[in-house]
CSV table of C-alpha atoms in Angstrom, one decimal:
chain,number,residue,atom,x,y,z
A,1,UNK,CA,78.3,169.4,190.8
A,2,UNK,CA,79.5,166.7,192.9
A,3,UNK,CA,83.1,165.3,192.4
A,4,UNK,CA,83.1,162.3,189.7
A,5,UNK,CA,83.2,158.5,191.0
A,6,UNK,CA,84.4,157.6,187.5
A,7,UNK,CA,86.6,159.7,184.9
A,8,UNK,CA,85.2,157.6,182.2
A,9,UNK,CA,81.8,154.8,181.8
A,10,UNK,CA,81.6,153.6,178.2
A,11,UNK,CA,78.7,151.8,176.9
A,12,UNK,CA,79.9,149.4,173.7
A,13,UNK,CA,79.7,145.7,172.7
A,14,UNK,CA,81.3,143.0,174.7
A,15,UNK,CA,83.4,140.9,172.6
A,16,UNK,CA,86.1,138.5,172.6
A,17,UNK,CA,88.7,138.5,169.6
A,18,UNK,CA,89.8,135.4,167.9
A,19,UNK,CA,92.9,136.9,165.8
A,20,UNK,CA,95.2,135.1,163.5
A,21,UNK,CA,97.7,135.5,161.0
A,22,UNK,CA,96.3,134.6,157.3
A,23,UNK,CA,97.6,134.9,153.3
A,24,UNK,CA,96.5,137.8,151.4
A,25,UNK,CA,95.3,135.6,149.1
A,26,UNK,CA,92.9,133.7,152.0
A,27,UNK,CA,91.3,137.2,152.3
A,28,UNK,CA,90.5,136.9,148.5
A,29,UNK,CA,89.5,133.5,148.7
A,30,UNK,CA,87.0,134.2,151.8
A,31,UNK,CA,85.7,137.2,149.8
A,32,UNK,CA,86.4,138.8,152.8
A,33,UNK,CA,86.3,143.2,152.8
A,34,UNK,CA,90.3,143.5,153.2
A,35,UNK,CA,90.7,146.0,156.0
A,36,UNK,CA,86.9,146.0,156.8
A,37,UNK,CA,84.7,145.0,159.7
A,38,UNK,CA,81.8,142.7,158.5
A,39,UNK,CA,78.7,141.9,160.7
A,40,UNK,CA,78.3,138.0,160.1
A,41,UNK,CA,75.6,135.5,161.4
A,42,UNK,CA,76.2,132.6,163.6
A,43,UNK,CA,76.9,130.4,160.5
A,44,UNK,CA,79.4,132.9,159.2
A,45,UNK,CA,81.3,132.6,162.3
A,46,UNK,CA,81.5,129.6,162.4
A,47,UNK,CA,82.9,128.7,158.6
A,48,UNK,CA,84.9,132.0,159.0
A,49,UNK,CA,86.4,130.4,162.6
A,50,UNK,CA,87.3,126.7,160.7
A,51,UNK,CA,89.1,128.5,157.9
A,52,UNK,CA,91.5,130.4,160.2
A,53,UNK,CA,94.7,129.2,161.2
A,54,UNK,CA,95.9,129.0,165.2
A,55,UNK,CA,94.0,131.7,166.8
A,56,UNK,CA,94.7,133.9,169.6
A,57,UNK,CA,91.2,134.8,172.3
A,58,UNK,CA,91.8,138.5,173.5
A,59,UNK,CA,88.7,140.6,175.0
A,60,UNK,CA,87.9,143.2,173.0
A,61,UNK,CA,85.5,145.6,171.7
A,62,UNK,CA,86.1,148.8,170.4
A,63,UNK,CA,85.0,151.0,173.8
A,64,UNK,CA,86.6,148.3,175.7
A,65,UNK,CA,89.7,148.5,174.5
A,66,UNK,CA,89.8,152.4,174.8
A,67,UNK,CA,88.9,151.8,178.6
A,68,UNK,CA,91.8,148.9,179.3
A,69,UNK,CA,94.1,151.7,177.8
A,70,UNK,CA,92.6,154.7,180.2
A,71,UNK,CA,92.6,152.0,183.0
A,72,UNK,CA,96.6,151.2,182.1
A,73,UNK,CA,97.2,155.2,182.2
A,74,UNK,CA,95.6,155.5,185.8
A,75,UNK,CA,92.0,156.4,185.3
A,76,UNK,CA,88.9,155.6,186.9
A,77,UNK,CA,86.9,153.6,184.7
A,78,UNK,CA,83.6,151.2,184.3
A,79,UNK,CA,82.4,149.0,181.4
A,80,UNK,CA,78.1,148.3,179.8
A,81,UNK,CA,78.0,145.8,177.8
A,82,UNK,CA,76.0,142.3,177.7
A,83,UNK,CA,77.9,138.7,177.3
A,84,UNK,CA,76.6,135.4,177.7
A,85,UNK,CA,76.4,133.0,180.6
A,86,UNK,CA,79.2,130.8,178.8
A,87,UNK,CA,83.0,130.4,178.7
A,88,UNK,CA,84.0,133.6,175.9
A,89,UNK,CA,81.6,135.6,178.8
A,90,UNK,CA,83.6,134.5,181.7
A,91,UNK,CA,86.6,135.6,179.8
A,92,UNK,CA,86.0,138.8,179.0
A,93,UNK,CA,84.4,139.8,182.3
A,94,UNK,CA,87.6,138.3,184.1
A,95,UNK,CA,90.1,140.6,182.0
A,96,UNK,CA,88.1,143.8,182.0
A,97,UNK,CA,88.0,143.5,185.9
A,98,UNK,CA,91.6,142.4,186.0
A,99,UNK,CA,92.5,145.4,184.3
A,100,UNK,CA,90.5,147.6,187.5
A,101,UNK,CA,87.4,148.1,185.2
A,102,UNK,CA,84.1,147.9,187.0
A,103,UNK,CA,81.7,146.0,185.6
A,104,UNK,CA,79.0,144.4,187.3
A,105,UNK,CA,76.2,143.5,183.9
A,106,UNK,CA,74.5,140.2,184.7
A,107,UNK,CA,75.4,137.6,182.3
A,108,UNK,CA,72.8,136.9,180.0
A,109,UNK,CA,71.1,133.2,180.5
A,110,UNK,CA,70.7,131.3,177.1
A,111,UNK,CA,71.2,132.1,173.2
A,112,UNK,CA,72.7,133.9,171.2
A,113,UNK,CA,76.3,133.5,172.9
A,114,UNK,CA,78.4,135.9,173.7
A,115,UNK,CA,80.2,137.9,171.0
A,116,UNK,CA,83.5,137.2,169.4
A,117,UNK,CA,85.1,138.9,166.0
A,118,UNK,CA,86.7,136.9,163.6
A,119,UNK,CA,90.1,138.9,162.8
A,120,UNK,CA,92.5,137.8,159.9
A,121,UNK,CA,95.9,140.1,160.0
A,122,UNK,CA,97.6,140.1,156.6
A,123,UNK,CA,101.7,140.1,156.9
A,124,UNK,CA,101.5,144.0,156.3
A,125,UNK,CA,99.5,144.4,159.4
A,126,UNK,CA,96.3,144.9,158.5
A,127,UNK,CA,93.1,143.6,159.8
A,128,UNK,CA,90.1,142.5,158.1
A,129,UNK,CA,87.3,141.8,161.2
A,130,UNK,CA,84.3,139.5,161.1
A,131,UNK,CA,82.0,140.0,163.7
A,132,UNK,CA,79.1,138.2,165.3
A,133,UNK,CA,77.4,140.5,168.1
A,134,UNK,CA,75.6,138.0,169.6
A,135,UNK,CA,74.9,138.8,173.0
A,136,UNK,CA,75.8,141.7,173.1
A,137,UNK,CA,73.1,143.3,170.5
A,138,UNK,CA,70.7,142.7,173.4
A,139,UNK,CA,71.9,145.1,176.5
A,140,UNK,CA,68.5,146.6,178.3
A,141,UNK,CA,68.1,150.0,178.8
A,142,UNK,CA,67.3,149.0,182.3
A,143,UNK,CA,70.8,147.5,183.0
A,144,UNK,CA,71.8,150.6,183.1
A,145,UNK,CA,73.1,152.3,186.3
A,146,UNK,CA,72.1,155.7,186.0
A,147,UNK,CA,73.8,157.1,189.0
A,148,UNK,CA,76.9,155.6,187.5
A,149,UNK,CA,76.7,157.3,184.4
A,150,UNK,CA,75.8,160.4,185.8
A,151,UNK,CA,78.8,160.1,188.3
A,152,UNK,CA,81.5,159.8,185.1
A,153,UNK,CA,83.1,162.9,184.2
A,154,UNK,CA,82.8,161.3,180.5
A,155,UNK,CA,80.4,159.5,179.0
A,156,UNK,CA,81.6,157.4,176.1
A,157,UNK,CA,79.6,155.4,173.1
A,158,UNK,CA,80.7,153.4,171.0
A,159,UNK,CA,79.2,153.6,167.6
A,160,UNK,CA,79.3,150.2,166.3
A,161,UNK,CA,76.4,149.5,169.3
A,162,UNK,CA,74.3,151.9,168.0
A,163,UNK,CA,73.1,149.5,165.0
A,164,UNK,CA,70.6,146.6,167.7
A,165,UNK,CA,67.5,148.4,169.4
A,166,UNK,CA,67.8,147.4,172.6
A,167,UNK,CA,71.4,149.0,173.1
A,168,UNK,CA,70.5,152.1,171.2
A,169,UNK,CA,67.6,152.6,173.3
A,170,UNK,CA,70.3,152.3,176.2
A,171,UNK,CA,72.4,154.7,175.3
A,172,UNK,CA,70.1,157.2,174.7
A,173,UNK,CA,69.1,157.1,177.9
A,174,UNK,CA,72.7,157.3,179.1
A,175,UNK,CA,72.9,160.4,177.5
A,176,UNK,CA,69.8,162.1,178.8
A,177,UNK,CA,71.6,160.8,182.4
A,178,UNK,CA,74.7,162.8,181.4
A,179,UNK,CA,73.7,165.6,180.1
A,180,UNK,CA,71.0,166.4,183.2
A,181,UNK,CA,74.4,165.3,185.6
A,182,UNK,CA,76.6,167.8,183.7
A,183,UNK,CA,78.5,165.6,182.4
A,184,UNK,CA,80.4,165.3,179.2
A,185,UNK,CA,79.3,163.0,176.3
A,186,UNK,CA,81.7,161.0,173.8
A,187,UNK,CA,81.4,159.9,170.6
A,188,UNK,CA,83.5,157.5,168.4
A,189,UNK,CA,81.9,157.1,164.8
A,190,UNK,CA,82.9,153.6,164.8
A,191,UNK,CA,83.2,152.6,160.6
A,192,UNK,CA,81.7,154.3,157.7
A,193,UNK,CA,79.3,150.9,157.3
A,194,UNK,CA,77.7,152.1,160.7
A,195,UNK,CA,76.8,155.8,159.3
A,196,UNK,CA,75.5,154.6,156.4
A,197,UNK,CA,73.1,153.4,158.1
A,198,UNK,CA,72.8,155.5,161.5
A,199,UNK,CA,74.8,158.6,159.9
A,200,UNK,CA,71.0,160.5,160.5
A,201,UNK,CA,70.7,159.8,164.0
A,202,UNK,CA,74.4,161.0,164.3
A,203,UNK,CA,73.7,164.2,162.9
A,204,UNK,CA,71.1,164.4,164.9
A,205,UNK,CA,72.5,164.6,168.0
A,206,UNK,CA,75.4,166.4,166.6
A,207,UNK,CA,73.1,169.3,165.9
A,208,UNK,CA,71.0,168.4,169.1
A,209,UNK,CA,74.4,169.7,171.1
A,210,UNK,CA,74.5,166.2,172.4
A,211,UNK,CA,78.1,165.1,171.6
A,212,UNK,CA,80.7,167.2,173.0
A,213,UNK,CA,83.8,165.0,172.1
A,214,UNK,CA,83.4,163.7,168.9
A,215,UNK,CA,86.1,160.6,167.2
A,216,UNK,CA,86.3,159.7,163.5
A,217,UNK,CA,89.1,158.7,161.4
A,218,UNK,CA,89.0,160.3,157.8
A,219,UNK,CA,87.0,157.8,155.9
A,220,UNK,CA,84.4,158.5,158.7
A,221,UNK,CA,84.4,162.1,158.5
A,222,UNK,CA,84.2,162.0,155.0
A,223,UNK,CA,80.7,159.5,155.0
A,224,UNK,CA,79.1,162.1,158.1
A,225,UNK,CA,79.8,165.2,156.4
A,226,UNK,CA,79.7,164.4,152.9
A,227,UNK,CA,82.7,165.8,151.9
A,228,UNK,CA,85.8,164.1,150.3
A,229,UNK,CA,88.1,166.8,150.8
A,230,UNK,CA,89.4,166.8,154.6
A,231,UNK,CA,89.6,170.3,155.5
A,232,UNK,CA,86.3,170.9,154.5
A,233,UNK,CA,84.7,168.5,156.4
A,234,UNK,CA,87.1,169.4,159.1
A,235,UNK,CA,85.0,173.0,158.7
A,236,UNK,CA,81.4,170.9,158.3
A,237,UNK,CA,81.8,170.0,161.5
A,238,UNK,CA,84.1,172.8,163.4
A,239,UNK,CA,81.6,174.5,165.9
A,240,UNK,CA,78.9,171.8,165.9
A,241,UNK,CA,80.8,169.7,168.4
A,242,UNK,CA,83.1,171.4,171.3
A,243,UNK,CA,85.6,168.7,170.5
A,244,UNK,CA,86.4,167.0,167.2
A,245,UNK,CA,89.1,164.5,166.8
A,246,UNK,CA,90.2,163.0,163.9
A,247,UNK,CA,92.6,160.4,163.3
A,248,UNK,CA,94.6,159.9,160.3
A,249,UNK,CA,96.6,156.6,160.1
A,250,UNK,CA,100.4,157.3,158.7
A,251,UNK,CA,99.1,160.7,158.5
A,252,UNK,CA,98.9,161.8,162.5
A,253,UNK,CA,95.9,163.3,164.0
A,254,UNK,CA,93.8,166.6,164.3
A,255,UNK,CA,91.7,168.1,166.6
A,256,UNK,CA,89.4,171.3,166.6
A,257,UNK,CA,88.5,172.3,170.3
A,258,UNK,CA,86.7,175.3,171.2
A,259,UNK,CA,88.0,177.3,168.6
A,260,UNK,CA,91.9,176.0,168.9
A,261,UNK,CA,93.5,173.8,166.2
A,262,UNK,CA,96.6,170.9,166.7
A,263,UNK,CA,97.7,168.3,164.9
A,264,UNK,CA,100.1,165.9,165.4
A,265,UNK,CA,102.1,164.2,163.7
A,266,UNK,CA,102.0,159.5,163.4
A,267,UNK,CA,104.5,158.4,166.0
A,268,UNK,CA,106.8,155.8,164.7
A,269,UNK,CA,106.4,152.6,165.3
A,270,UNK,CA,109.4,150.5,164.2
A,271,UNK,CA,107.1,147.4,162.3
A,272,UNK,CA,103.8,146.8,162.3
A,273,UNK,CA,102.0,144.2,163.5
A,274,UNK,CA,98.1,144.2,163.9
A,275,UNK,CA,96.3,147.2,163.7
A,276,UNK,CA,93.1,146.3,165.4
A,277,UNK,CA,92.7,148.6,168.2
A,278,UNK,CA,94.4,152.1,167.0
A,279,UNK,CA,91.7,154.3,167.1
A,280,UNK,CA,90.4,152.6,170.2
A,281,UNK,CA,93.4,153.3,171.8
A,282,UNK,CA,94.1,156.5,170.7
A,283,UNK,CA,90.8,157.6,172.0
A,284,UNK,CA,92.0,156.3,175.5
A,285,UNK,CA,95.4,158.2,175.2
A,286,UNK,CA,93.5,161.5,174.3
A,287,UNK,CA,90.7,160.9,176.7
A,288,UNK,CA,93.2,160.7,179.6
A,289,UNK,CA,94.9,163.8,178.4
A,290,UNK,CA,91.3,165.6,178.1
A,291,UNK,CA,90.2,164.2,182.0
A,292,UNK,CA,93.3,165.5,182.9
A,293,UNK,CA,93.3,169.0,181.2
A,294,UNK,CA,96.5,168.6,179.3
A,295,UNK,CA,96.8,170.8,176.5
A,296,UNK,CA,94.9,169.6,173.1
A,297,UNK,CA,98.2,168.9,171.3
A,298,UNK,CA,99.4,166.8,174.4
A,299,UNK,CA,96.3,164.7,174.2
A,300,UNK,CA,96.6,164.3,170.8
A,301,UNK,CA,100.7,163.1,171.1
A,302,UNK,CA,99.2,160.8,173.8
A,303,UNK,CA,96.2,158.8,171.6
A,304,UNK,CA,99.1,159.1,168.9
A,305,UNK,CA,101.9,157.6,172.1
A,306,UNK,CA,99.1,154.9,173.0
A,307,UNK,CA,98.0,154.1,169.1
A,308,UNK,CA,101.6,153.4,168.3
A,309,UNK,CA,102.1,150.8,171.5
A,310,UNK,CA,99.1,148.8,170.6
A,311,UNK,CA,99.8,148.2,166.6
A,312,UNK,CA,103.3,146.6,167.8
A,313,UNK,CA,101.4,143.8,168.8
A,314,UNK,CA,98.8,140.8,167.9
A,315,UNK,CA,95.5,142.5,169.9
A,316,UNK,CA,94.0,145.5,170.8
A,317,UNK,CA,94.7,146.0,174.4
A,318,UNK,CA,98.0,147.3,175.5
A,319,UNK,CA,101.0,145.0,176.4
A,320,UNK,CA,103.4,147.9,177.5
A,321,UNK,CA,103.9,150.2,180.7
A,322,UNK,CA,101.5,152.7,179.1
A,323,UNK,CA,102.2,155.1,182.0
A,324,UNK,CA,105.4,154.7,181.9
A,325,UNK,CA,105.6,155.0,178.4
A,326,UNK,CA,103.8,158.6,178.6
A,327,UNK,CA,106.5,159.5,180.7
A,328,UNK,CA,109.4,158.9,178.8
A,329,UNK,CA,108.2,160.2,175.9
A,330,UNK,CA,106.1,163.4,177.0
A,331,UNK,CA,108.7,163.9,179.8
């Protein structure tokens, strides 16, 4: 097998995130899913967009974010996803490259634009995410670079572009260019709403050998397995994927590799501010730990390391040294 071009390509939505502060009591009034993420039309977004107070644009997208943290910790990295040929497209395209991500998807000419999510973050920290896909629902299987993908040492998908056909289609064929590469294929669960509706096709290629790293936070293991109690669906799913990592807010995180148990517990964060991003950015922590053969409870203290750095802040993309960071506390 020849050496990888990339340590990571990640196929996910393209999105820019308008976040501001709000009331609890503007949540109610919105009828807004507190703590949720809500696919919303173009009429949504914009009602949702003239009921928010001053707003913040960050590029986001959940297996965005987890690249901008890999790319901050020194990894190789490239970005699929589809924007629009309009200004929220030019912004995101400028900060993924000027965080040393490749990515070279053609903008997409006319409607729908490209996609933003609506955040609202409560005073405790919490975010309740609106999002309107737009653009990024239509990614061609045939944008897809299959020499690239095949020339990543990890292939990573993000489940929330698993719901528009077009994308899907996409990633299955990324995954078929993986898998006859040799490569490793990862999978982030995304938000109980998506496996509701997917959770099927999920199990499917979990029990098709197709996912070897596997990311879910309780409330998604619990809607895959169909089990409320954690450590049996911790057992559901022990030996069906060669990697399963499961995050647990306040709680820390666990992981099941190839036999071996760790867990780890929350690192401490002295207040919190916006929440959007943690599991994205733990998966980058643990993913640069796993490209780099650290032990499985290091990779785990490193998503827990980079998850704590990115709720400090308003967005989901890391302010900090996170290099730097990993140094002073891993040693």
């Amino acid at each position: 097998m020849s050496e990888p071009r990339y340590d990571v390509i990640a196929i996910g939505n393209a999105i820019v995130d308008v976040v501001a502060s709000c009331s609890d009591e503007l949540i109610e009034e919105l009828g807004m899913t507190r703590g949720g993420m809500t696919l919303i039309d173009a009429d949504q977004a914009r009602d949702l967009y003239d009921a928010m107070g001053p707003a913040r644009e960050i590029s986001g997208g959940s297996a965005a974010n987890t690249l901008a943290g890999l790319s901050a910790l020194g990894a190789q990295c490239a970005f699929v996803g589809q924007v629009a040929d309009d200004q929220l497209g030019q912004v995101f395209a400028h900060d993924i490259r000027a965080v040393g991500i490749d990515f070279d998807i053609a903008a997409r000419e006319g409607e729908p634009p490209t996609a933003r999510c609506l955040i609202f973050v409560t005073p405790d920290g919490q975010r309740t995410m609106n999002t309107f896909l737009g653009a990024s629902q239509f990614l061609p299987a045939d944008a897809l670079d299959e020499e690239a993908v095949g020339g990543a040492q990890i292939l990573y998908l993000e489940g929330y572009l698993w719901d528009p056909e077009e994308p899907r289609a996409a990633m299955r064929r990324a995954i078929e260019s993986a898998k006859a590469a040799g490569r490793k294929v990862a999978f982030t669960l995304s938000d109980a709403f998506v496996i509701d509706r997917y959770g099927d096709d999920f199990r499917a290629l979990i029990a098709d050998g197709l996912i070897d790293i596997l990311f879910a936070n309780e409330v998604e293991l619990a809607a895959i397995t169909g089990e409320a109690d954690f450590e049996a669906g911790l057992a559901t799913l022990e030996g069906k994927v060669p990697v399963l990592v499961v995050t647990r807010s306040e709680k820390g995180a666990v992981s099941i590799a190839h036999g071996e148990r760790a867990a780890v517990s929350a690192e401490p964060v002295e207040h919190v501010v916006d929440t959007t991003g943690a599991g994205d950015l733990f998966a980058a922590g643990f993913l640069f730990g796993y490209v780099r053969s650290k032990p499985l409870e290091t990779c785990l203290r490193m998503g827990s390391i980079a998850a704590a750095e990115v709720i400090s802040h308003y967005g989901a993309r890391p302010e900090a040294d996170l290099a730097k960071l990993m140094q002073e506390k891993l040693g």
